Short mmCIF file of N, CA and C in Angstrom, two decimals:
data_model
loop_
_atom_site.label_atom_id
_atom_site.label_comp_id
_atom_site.label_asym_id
_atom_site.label_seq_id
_atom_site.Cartn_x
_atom_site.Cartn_y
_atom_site.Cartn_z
N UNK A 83 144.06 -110.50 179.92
CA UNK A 83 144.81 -110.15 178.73
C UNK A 83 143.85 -110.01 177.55
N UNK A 84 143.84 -109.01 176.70
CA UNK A 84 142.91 -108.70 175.73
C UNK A 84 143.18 -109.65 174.77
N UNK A 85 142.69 -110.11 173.88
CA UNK A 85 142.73 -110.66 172.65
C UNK A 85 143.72 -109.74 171.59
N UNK A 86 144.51 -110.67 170.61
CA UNK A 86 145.30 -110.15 169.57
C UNK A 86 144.08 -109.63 168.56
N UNK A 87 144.84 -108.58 167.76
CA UNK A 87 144.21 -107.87 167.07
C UNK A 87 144.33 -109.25 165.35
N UNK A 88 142.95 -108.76 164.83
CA UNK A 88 143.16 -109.93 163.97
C UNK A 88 144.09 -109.36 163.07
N UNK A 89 145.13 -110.57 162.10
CA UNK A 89 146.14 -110.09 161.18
C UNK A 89 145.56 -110.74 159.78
N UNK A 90 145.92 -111.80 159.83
CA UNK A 90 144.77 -112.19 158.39
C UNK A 90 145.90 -111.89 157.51
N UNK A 91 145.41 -111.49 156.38
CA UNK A 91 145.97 -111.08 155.21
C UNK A 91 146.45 -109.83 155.44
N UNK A 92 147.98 -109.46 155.92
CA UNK A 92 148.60 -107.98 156.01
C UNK A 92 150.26 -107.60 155.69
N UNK A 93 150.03 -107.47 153.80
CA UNK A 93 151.00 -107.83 153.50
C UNK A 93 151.50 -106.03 153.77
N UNK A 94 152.62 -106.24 153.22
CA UNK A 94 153.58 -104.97 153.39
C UNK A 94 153.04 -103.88 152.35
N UNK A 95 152.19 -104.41 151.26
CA UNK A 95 151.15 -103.43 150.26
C UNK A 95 150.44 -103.12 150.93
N UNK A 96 149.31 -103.85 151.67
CA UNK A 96 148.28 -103.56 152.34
C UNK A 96 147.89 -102.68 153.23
N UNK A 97 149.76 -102.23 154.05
CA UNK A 97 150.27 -101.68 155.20
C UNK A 97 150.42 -100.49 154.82
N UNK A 98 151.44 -100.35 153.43
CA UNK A 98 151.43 -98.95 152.53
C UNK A 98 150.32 -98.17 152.46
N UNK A 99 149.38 -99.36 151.41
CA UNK A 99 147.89 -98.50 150.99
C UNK A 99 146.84 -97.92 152.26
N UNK A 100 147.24 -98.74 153.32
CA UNK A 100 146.40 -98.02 154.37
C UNK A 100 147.47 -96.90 154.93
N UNK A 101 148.29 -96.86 155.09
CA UNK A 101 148.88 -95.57 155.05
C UNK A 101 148.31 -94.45 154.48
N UNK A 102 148.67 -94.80 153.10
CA UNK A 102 148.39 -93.71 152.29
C UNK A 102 147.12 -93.02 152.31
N UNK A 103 146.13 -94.27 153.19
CA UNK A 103 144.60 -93.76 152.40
C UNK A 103 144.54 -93.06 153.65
N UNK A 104 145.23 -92.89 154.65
CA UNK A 104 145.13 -91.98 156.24
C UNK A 104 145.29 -90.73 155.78
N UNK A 105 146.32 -90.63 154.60
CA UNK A 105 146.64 -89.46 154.03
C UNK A 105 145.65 -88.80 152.97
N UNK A 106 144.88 -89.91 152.18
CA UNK A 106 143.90 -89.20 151.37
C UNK A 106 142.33 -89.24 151.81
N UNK A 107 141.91 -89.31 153.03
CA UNK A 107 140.51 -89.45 153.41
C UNK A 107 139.96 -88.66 152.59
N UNK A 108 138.33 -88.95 152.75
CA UNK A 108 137.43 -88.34 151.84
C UNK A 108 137.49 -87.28 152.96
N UNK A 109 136.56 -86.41 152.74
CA UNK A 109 136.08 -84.91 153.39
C UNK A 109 134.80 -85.55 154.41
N UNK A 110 134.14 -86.53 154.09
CA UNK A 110 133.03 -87.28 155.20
C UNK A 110 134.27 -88.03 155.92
N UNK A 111 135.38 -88.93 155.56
CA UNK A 111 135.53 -89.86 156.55
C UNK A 111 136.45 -89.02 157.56
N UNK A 112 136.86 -87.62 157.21
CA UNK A 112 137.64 -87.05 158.43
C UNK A 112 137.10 -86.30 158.72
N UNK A 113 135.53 -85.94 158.69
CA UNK A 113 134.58 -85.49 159.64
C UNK A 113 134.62 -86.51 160.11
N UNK A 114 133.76 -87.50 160.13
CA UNK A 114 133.78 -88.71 161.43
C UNK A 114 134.89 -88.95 162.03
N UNK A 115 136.40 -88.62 161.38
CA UNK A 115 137.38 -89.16 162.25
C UNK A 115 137.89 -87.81 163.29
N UNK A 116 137.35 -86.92 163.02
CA UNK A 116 137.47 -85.92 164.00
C UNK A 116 136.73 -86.23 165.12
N UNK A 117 134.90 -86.79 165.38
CA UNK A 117 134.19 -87.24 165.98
C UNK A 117 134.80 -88.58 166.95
N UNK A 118 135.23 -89.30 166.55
CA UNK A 118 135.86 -90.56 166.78
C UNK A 118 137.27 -90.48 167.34
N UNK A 119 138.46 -89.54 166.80
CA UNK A 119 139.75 -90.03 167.46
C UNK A 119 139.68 -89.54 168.83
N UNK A 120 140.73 -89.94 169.64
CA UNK A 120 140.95 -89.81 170.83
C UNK A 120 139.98 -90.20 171.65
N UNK A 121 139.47 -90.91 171.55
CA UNK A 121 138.12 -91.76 172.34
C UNK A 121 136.98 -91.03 172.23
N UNK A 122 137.06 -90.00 171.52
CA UNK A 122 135.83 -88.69 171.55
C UNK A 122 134.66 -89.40 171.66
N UNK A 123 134.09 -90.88 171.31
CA UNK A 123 133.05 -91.57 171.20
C UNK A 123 132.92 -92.07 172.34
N UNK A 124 132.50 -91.59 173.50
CA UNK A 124 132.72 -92.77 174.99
C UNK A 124 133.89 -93.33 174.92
N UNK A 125 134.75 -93.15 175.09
CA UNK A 125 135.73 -93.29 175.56
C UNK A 125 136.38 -94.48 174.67
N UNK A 126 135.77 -95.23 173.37
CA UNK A 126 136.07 -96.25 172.88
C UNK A 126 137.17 -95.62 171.92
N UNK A 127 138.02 -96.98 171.57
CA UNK A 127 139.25 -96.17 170.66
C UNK A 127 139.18 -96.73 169.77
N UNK A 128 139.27 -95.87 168.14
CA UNK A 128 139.16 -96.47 167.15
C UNK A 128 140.39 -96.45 166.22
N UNK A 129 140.71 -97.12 165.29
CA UNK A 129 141.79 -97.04 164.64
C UNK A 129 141.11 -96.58 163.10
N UNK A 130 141.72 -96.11 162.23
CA UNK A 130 141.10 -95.72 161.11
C UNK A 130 142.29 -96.28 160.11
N UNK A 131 141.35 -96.55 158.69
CA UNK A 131 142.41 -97.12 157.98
C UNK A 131 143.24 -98.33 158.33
N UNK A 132 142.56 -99.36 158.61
CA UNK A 132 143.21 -100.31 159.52
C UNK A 132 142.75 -101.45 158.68
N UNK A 133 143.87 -102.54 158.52
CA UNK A 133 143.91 -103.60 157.71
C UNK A 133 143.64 -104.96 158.40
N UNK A 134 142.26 -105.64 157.94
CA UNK A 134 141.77 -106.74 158.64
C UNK A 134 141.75 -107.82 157.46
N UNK A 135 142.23 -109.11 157.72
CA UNK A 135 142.39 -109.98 156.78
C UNK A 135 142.71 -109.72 155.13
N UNK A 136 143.00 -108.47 154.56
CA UNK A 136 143.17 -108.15 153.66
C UNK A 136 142.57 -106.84 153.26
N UNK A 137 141.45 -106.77 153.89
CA UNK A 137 140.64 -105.45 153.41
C UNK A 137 141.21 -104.52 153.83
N UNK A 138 140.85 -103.04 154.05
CA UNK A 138 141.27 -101.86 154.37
C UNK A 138 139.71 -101.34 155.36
N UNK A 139 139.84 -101.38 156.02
CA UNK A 139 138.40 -100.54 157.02
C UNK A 139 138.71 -99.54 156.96
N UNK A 140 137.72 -98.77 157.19
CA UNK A 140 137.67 -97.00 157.20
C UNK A 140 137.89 -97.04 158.81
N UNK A 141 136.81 -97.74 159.74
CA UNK A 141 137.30 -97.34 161.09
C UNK A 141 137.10 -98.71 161.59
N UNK A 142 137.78 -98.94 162.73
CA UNK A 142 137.91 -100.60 163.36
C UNK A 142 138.11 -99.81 165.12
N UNK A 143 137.03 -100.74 166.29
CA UNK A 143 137.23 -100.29 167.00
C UNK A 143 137.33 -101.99 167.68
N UNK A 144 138.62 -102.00 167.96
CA UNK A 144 138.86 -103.67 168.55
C UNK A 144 138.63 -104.03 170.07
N UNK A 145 138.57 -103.13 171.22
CA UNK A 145 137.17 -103.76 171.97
C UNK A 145 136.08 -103.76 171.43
N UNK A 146 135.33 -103.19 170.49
CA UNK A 146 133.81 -104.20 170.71
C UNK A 146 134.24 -104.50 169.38
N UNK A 147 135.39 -105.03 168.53
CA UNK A 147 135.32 -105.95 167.55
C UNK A 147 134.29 -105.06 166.25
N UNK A 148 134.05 -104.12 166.24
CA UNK A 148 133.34 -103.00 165.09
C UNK A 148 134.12 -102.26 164.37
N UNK A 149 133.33 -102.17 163.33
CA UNK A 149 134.43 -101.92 161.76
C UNK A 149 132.64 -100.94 161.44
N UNK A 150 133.73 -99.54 161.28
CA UNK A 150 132.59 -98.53 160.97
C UNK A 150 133.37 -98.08 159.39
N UNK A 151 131.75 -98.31 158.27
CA UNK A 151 132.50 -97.78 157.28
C UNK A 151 131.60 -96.55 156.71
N UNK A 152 132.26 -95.58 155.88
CA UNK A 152 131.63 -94.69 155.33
C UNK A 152 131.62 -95.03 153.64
N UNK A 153 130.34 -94.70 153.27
CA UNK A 153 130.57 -95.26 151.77
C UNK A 153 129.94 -94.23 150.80
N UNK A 154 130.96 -93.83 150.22
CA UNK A 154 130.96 -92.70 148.83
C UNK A 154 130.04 -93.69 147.57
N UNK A 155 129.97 -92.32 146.55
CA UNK A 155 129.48 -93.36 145.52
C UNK A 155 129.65 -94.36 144.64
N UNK A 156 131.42 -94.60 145.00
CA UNK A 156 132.13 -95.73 144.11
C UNK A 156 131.10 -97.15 144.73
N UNK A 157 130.84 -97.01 145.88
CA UNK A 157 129.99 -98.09 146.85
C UNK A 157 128.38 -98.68 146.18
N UNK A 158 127.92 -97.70 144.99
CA UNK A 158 126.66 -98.44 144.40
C UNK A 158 127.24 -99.10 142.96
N UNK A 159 128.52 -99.21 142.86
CA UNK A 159 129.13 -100.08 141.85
C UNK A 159 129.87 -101.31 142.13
N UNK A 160 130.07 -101.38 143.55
CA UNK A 160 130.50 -102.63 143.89
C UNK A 160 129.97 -103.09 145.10
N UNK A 161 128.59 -103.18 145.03
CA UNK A 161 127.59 -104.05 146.03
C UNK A 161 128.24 -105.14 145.93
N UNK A 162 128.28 -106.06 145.40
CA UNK A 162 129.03 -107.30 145.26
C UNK A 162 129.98 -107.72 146.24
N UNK A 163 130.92 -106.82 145.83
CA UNK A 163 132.13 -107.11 146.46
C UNK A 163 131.99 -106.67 147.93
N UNK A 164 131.22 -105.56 148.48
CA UNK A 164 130.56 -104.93 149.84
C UNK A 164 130.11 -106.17 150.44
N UNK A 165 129.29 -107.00 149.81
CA UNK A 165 128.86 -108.30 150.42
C UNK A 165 129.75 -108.99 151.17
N UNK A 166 130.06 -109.80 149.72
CA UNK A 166 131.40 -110.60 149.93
C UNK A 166 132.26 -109.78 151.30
N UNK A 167 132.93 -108.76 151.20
CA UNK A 167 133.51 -108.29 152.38
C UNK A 167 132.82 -108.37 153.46
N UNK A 168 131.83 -107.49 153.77
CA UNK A 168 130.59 -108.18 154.60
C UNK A 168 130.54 -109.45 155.41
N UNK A 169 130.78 -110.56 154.14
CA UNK A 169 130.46 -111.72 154.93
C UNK A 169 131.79 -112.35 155.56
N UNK A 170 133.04 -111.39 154.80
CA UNK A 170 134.26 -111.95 154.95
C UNK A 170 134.44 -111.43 156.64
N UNK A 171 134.05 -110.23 157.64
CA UNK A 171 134.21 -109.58 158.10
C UNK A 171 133.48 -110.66 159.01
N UNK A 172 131.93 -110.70 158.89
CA UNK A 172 131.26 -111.71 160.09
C UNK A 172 131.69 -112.85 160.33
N UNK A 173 132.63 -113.68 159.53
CA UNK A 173 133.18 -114.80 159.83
C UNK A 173 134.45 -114.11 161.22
N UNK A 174 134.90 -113.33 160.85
CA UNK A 174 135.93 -113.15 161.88
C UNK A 174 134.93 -112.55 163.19
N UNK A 175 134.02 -112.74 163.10
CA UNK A 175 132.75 -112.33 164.15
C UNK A 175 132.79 -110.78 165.02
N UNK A 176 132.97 -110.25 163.55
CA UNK A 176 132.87 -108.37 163.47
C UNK A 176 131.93 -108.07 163.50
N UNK A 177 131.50 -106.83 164.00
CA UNK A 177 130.11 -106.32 163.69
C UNK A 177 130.33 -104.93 163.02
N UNK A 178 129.44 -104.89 161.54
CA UNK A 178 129.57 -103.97 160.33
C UNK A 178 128.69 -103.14 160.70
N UNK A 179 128.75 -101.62 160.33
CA UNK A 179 128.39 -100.65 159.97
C UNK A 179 128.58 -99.30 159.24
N UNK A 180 127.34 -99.83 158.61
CA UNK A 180 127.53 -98.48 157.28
C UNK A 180 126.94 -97.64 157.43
N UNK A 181 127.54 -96.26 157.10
CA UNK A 181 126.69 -94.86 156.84
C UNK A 181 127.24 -94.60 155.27
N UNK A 182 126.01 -93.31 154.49
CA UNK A 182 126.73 -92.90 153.25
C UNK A 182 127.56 -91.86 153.63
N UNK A 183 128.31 -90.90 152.88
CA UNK A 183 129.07 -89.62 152.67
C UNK A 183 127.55 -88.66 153.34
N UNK A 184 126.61 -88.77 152.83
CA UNK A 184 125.83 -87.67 152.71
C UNK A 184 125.45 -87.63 153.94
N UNK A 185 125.00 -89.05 154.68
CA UNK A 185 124.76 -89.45 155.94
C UNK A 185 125.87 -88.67 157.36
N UNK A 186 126.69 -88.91 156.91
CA UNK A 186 127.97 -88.27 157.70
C UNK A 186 128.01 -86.62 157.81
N UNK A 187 127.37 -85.90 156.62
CA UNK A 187 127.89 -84.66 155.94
C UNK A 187 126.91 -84.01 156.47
N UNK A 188 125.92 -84.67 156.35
CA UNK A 188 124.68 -83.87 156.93
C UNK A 188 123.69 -83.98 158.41
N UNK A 189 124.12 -85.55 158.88
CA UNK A 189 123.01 -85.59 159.74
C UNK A 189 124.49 -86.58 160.84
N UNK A 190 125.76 -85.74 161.52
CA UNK A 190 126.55 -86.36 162.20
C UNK A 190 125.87 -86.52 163.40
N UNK A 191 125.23 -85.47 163.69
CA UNK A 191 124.44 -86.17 165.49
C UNK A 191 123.56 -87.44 165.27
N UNK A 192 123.03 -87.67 164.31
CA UNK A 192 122.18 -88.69 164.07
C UNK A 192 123.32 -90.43 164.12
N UNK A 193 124.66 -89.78 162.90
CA UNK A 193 125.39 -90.90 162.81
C UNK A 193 125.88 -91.13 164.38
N UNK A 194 126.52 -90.03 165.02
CA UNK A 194 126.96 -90.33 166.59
C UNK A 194 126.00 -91.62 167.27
N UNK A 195 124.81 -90.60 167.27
CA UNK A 195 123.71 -91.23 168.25
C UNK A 195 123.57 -92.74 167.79
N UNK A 196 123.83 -93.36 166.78
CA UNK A 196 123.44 -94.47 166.39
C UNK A 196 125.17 -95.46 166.52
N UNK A 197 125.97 -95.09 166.05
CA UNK A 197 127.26 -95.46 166.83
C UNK A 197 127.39 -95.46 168.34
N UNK A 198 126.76 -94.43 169.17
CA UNK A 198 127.09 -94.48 170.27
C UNK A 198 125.94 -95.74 171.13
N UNK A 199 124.52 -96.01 170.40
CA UNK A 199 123.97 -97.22 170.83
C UNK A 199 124.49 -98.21 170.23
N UNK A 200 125.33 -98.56 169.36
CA UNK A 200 125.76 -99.62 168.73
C UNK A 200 126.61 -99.95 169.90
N UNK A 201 127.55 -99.11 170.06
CA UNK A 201 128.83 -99.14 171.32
C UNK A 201 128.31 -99.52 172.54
N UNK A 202 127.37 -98.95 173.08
CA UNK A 202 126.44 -99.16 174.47
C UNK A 202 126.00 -100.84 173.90
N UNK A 203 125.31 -101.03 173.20
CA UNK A 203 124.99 -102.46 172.70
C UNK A 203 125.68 -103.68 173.11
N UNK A 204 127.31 -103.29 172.27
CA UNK A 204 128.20 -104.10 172.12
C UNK A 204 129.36 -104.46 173.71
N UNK A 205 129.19 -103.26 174.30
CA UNK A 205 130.00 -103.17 175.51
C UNK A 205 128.92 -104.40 176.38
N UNK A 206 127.69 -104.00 176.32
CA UNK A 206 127.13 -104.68 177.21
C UNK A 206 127.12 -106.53 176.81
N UNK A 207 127.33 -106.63 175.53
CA UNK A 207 127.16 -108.41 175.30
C UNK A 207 128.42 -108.61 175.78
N UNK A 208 129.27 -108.13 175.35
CA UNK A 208 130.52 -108.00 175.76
C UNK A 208 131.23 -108.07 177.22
N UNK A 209 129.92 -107.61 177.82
CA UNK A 209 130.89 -107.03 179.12
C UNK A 209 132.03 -106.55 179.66
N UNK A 210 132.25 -105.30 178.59
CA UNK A 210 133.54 -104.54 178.52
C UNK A 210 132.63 -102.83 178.69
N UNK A 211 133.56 -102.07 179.39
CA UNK A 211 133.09 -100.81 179.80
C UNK A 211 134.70 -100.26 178.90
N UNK A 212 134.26 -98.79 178.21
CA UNK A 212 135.22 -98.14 177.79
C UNK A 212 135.93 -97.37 178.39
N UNK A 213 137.34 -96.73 177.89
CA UNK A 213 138.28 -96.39 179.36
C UNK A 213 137.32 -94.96 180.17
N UNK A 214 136.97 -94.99 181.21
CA UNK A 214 136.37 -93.88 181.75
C UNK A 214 136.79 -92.77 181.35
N UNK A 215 137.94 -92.40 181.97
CA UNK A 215 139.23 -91.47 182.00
C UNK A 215 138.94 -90.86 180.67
N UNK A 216 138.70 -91.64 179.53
CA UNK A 216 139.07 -91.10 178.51
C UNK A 216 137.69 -90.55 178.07
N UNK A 217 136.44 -90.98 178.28
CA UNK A 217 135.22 -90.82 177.57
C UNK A 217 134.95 -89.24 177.52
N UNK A 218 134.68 -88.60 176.83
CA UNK A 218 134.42 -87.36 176.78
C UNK A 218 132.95 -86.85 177.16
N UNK A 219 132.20 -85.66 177.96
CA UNK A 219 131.00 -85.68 178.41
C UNK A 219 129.86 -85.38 177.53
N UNK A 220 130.80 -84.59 176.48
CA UNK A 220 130.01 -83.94 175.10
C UNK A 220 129.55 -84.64 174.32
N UNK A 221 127.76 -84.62 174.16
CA UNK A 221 127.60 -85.36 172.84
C UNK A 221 127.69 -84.60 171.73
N UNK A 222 127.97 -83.83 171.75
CA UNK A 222 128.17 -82.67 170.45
C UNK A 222 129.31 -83.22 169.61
N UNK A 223 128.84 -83.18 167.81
CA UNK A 223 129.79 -83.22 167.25
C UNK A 223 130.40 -82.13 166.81
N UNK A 224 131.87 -82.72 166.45
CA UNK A 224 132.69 -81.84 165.95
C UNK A 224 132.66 -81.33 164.63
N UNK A 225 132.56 -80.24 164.35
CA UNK A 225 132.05 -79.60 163.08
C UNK A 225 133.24 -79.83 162.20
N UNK A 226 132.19 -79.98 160.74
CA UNK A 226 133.59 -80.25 159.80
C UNK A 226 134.73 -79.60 159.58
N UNK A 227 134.65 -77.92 160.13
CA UNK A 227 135.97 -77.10 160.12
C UNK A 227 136.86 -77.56 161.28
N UNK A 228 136.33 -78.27 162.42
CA UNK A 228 136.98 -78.77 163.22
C UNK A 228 137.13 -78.11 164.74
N UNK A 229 136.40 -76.72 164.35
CA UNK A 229 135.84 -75.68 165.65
C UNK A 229 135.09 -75.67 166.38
N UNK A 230 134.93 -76.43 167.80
CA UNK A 230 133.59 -76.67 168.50
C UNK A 230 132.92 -74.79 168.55
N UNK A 231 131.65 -74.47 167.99
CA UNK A 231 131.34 -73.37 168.12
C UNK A 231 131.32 -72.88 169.65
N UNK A 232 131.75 -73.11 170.81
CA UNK A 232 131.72 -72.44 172.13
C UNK A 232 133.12 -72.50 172.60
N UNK A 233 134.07 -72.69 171.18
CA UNK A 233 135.74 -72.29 171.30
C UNK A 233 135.59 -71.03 170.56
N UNK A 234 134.68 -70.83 169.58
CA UNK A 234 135.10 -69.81 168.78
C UNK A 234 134.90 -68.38 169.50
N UNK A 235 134.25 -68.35 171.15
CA UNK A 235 134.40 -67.23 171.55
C UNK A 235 135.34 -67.20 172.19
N UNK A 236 136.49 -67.73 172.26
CA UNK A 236 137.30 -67.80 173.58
C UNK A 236 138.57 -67.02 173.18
#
């Protein structure tokens, strides 16, 4: 039986605002979430916009317990509080990762490749394999218009 997903702090605001923010992603975090949904990452499944003890994650993938965030420039005004969350996150014994907007926008095979050893990493301490069935063979990312270029001849 898998482990419960952590609840923490998840009030009925918390539930809204992550709603809503599914609805207002930046233009980087739904490039990566194009990359990421449907197991597109090895087969791992991620939830986006997902509320852990109070915070709001950009992406949470609860077999390997990873919280992937993307961080715009509101993010060099509240280092502080990034911490603090940070440390609030490793107590629940998460493992964090950050990319910037620009990071995402410009260099996604790079962000893949480094998510996808994080995932290989974590499966293995873990000793959890992701659903086969679902893993996709392509390491190619999905372009920000959302058109794999070898659909666009078809």
């Amino acid at each position: 039986m898998s482990e419960p997903l952590i609840q923490g702090n998840r009030s009925p605001q918390k539930i809204r605002r992550a709603k809503e923010l599914r609805q207002q992603q930046t233009v980087s975090e739904q490039y990566l979430w194009q990359n990421l949904r449907n197991n597109h990452l090895d087969g791992f499944h991620f939830r986006r916009q997902h509320v852990i003890d109070g915070f709001i994650v950009d992406f949470y993938c609860h077999q390997l317990r990873l919280v992937v965030e993307v961080d715009g420039p509101v993010h060099q005004y509240q280092q502080e509080y990034d911490r603090e969350r940070a440390h609030i996150l490793h107590q629940h014994e998460l493992h964090l990762i950050r990319f910037t907007d620009a990071e995402v926008m410009e260099e996604m095979e790079t962000v893949l490749r480094k998510l996808r050893i994080t995932c290989q990493k974590l499966s293995e301490q873990m000793a959890i394999s992701p659903l086969e069935s679902n893993a996709k063979d392509s390491f190619d990312s999905i372009p920000p218009d959302g058109v794999r270029r070898d659909e666009e001849n078809k």
